[in-house]
Each structure stands twice: as structure tokens, then as C-alpha cells.
JSON list of C-alpha atoms in Angstrom, two decimals:
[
{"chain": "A", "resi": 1, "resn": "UNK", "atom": "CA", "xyz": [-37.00, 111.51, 132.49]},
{"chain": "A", "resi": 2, "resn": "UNK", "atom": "CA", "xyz": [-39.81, 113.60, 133.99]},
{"chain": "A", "resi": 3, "resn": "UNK", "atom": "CA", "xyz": [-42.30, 114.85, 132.19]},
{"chain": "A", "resi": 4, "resn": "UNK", "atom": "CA", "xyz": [-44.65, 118.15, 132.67]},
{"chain": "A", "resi": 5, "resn": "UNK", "atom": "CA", "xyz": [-48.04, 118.79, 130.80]},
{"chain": "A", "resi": 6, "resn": "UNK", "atom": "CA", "xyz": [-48.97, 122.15, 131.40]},
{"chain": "A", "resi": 7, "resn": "UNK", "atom": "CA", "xyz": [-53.33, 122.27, 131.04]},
{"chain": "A", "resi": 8, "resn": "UNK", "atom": "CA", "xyz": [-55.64, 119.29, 131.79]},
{"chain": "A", "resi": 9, "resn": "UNK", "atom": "CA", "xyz": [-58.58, 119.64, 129.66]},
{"chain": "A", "resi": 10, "resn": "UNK", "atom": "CA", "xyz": [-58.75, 117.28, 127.34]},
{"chain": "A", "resi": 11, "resn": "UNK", "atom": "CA", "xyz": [-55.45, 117.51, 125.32]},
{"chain": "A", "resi": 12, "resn": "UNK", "atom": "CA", "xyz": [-53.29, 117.63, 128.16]},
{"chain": "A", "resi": 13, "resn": "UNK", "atom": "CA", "xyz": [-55.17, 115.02, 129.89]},
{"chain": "A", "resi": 14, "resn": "UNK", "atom": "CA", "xyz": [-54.26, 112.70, 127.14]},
{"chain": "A", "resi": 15, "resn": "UNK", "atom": "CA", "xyz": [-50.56, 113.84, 126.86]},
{"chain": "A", "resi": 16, "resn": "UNK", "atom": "CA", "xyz": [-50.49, 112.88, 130.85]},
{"chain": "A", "resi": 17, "resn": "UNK", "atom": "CA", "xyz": [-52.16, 109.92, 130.50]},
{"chain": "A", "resi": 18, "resn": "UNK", "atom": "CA", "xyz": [-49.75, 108.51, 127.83]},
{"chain": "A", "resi": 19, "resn": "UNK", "atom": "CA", "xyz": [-46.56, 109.95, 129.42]},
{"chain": "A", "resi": 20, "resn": "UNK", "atom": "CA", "xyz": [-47.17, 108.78, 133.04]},
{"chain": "A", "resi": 21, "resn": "UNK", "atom": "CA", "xyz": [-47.23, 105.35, 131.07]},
{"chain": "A", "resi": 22, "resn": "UNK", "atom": "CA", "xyz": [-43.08, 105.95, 130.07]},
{"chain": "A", "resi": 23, "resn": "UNK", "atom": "CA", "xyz": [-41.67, 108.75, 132.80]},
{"chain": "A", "resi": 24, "resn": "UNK", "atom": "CA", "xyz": [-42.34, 110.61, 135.68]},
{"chain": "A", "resi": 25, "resn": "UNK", "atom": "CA", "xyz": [-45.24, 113.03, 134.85]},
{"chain": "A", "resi": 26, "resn": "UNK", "atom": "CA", "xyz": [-46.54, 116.38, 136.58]},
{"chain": "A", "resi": 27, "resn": "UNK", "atom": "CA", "xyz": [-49.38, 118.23, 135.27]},
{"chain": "A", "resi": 28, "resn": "UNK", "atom": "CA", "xyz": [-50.25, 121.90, 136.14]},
{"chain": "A", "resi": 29, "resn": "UNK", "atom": "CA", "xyz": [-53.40, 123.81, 135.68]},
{"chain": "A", "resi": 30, "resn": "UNK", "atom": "CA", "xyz": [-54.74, 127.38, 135.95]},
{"chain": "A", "resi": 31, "resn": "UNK", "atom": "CA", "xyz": [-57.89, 125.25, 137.58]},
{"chain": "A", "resi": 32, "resn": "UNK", "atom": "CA", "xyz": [-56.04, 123.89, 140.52]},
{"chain": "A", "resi": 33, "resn": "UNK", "atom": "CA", "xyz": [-58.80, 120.82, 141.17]},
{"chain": "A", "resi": 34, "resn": "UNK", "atom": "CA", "xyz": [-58.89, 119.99, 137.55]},
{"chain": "A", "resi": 35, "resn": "UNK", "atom": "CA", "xyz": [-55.17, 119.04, 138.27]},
{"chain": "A", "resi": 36, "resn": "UNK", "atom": "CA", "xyz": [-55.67, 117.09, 141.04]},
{"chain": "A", "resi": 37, "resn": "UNK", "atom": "CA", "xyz": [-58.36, 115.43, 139.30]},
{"chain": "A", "resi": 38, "resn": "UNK", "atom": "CA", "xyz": [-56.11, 114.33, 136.28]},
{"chain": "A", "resi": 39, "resn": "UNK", "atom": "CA", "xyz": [-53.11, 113.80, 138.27]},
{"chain": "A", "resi": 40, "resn": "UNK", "atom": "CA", "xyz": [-55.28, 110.79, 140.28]},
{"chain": "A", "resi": 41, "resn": "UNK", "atom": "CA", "xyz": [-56.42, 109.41, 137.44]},
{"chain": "A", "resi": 42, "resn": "UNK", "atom": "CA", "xyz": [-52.98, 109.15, 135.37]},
{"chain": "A", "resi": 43, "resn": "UNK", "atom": "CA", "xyz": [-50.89, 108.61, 138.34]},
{"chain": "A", "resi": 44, "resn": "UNK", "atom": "CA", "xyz": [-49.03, 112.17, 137.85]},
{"chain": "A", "resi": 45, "resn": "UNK", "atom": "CA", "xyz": [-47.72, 114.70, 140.47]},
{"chain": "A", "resi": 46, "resn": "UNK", "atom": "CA", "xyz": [-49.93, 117.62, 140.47]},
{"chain": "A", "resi": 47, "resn": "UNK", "atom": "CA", "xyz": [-48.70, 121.13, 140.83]},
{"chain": "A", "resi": 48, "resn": "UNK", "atom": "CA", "xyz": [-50.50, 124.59, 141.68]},
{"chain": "A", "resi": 49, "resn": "UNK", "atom": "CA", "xyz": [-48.22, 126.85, 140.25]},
{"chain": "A", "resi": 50, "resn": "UNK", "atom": "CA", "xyz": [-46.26, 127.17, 137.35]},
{"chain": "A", "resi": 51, "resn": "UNK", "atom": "CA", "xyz": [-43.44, 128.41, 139.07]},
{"chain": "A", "resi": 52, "resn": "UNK", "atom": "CA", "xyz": [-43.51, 125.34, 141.16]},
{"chain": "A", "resi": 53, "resn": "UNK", "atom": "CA", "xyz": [-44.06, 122.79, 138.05]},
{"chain": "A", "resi": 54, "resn": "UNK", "atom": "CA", "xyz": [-40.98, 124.38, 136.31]},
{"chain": "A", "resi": 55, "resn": "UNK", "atom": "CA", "xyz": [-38.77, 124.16, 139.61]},
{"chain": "A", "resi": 56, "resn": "UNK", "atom": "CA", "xyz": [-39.28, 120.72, 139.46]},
{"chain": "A", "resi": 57, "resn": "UNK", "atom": "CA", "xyz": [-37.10, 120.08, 136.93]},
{"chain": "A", "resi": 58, "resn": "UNK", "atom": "CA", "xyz": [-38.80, 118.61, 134.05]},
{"chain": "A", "resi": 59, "resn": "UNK", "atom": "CA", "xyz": [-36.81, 117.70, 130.66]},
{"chain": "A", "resi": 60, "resn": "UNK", "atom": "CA", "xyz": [-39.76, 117.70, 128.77]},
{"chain": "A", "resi": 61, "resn": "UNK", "atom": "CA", "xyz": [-42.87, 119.99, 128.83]},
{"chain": "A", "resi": 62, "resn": "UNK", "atom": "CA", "xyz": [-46.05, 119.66, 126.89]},
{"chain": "A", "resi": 63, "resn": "UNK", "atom": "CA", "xyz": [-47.80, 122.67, 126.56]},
{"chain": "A", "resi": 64, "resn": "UNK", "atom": "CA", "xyz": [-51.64, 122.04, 126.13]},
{"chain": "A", "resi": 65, "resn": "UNK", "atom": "CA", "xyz": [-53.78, 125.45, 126.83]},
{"chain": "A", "resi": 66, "resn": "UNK", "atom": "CA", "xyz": [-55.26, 128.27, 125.26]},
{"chain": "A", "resi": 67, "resn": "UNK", "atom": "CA", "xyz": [-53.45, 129.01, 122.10]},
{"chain": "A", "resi": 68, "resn": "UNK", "atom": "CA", "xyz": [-52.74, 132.76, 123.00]},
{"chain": "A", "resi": 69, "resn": "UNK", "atom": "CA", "xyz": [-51.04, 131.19, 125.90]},
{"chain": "A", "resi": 70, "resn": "UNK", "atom": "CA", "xyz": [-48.86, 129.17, 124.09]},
{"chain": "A", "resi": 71, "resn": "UNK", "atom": "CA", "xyz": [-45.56, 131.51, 123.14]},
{"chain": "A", "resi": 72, "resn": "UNK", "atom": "CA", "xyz": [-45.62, 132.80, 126.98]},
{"chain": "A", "resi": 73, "resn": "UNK", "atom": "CA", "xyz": [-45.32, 129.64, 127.97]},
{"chain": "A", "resi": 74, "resn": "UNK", "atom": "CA", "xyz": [-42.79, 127.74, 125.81]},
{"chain": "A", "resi": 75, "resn": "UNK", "atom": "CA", "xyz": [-40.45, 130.77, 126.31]},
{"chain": "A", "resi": 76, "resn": "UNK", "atom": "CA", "xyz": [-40.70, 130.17, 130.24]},
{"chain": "A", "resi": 77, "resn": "UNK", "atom": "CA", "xyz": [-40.48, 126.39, 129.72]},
{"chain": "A", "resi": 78, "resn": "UNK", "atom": "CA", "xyz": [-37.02, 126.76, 127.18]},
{"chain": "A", "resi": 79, "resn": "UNK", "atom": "CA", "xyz": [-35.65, 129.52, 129.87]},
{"chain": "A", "resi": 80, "resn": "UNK", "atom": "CA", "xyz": [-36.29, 126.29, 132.25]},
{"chain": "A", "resi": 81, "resn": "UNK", "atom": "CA", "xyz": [-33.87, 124.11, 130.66]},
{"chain": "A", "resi": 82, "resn": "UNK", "atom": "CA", "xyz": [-36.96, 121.91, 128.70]},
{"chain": "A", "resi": 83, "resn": "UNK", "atom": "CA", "xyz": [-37.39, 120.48, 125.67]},
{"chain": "A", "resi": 84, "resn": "UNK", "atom": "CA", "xyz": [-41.35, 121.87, 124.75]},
{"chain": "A", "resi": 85, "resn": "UNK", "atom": "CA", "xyz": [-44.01, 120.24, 123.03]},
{"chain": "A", "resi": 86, "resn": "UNK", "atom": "CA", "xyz": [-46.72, 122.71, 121.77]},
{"chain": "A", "resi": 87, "resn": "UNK", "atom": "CA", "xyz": [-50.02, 121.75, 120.86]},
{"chain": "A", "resi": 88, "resn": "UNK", "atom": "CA", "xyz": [-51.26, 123.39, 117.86]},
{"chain": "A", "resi": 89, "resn": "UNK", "atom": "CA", "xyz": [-51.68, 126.25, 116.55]},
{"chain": "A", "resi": 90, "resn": "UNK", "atom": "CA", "xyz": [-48.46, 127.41, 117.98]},
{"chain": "A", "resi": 91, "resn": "UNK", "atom": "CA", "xyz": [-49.63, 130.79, 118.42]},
{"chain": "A", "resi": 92, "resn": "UNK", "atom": "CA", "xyz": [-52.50, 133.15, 118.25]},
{"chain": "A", "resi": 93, "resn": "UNK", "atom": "CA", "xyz": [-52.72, 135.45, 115.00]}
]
């Protein structure tokens, strides 16, 4: 199973903490070092893009950023062919 966590502050750097612990993990951040940072620590791929993140192929994506983020997102990540995780509030009213 693989495993993406899209934003590494400190939600997602949690979520890829605990999944690199059970599958292959990626993370993926606007902040491209922040990624880096958290994939060393956890053990996790790292990923600059999106685009690139999503062509990996994960089955699972957690998405961990900005609330008014979060429906963009998900939608690309179900178009992807992944089951999605959203942290809450699921949207921005």
C-alpha cells in the first residue's frame, strides 16, 4: 500500500510519521524544504509537485492543509484513483 500525506506542518507530519510505520509513504508540500525535512525524519519519499505525488500512484491520500484547500484537493486525489483522508473541517464556509 503506499501512502501520500499531502502538507507537513504539524498534522501531516504526524499522519507521515504514523503511516511510514505500516506502508510506503510520500509527503508533498507547497514549501518544498519543509518536505524534505519531514520526509528524512519519517523515512517518506518526498515530492515537489502535486502532479508528481499523485502520479505516483498512491491508494491512500491524507489531505492535511489549509482548510479552503481541502475540496480542491480531495477531488484531484478521488480523480487519482485514492481513497482520501481529510483533516477537519472538510471545507471552508
Amino acid at each position: 500500500m503506499k501512502v501520500l500525506v499531502i502538507g507537513c506542518g504539524s498534522i501531516g507530519r504526524r499522519h507521515a510519521m504514523n503511516a511510514a510505520r505500516l506502508a510506503a509513504t510520500a509527503v508533498v508540500d507547497s514549501d518544498s524544504g519543509l518536505a524534505a525535512r519531514v520526509a528524512a525524519e519519517t523515512g517518506a519519499r518526498h515530492f515537489d509537485r502535486i502532479e508528481d505525488a499523485l502520479a505516483w500512484g498512491p491508494d491512500r491520500v491524507v489531505v492535511a492543509v489549509p482548510n479552503d484547500l481541502h475540496v480542491p484537493l480531495a477531488r484531484r486525489t478521488v480523480q487519482a484513483g485514492a481513497d482520501v483522508l481529510i483533516e477537519k473541517p472538510i471545507a471552508h464556509a
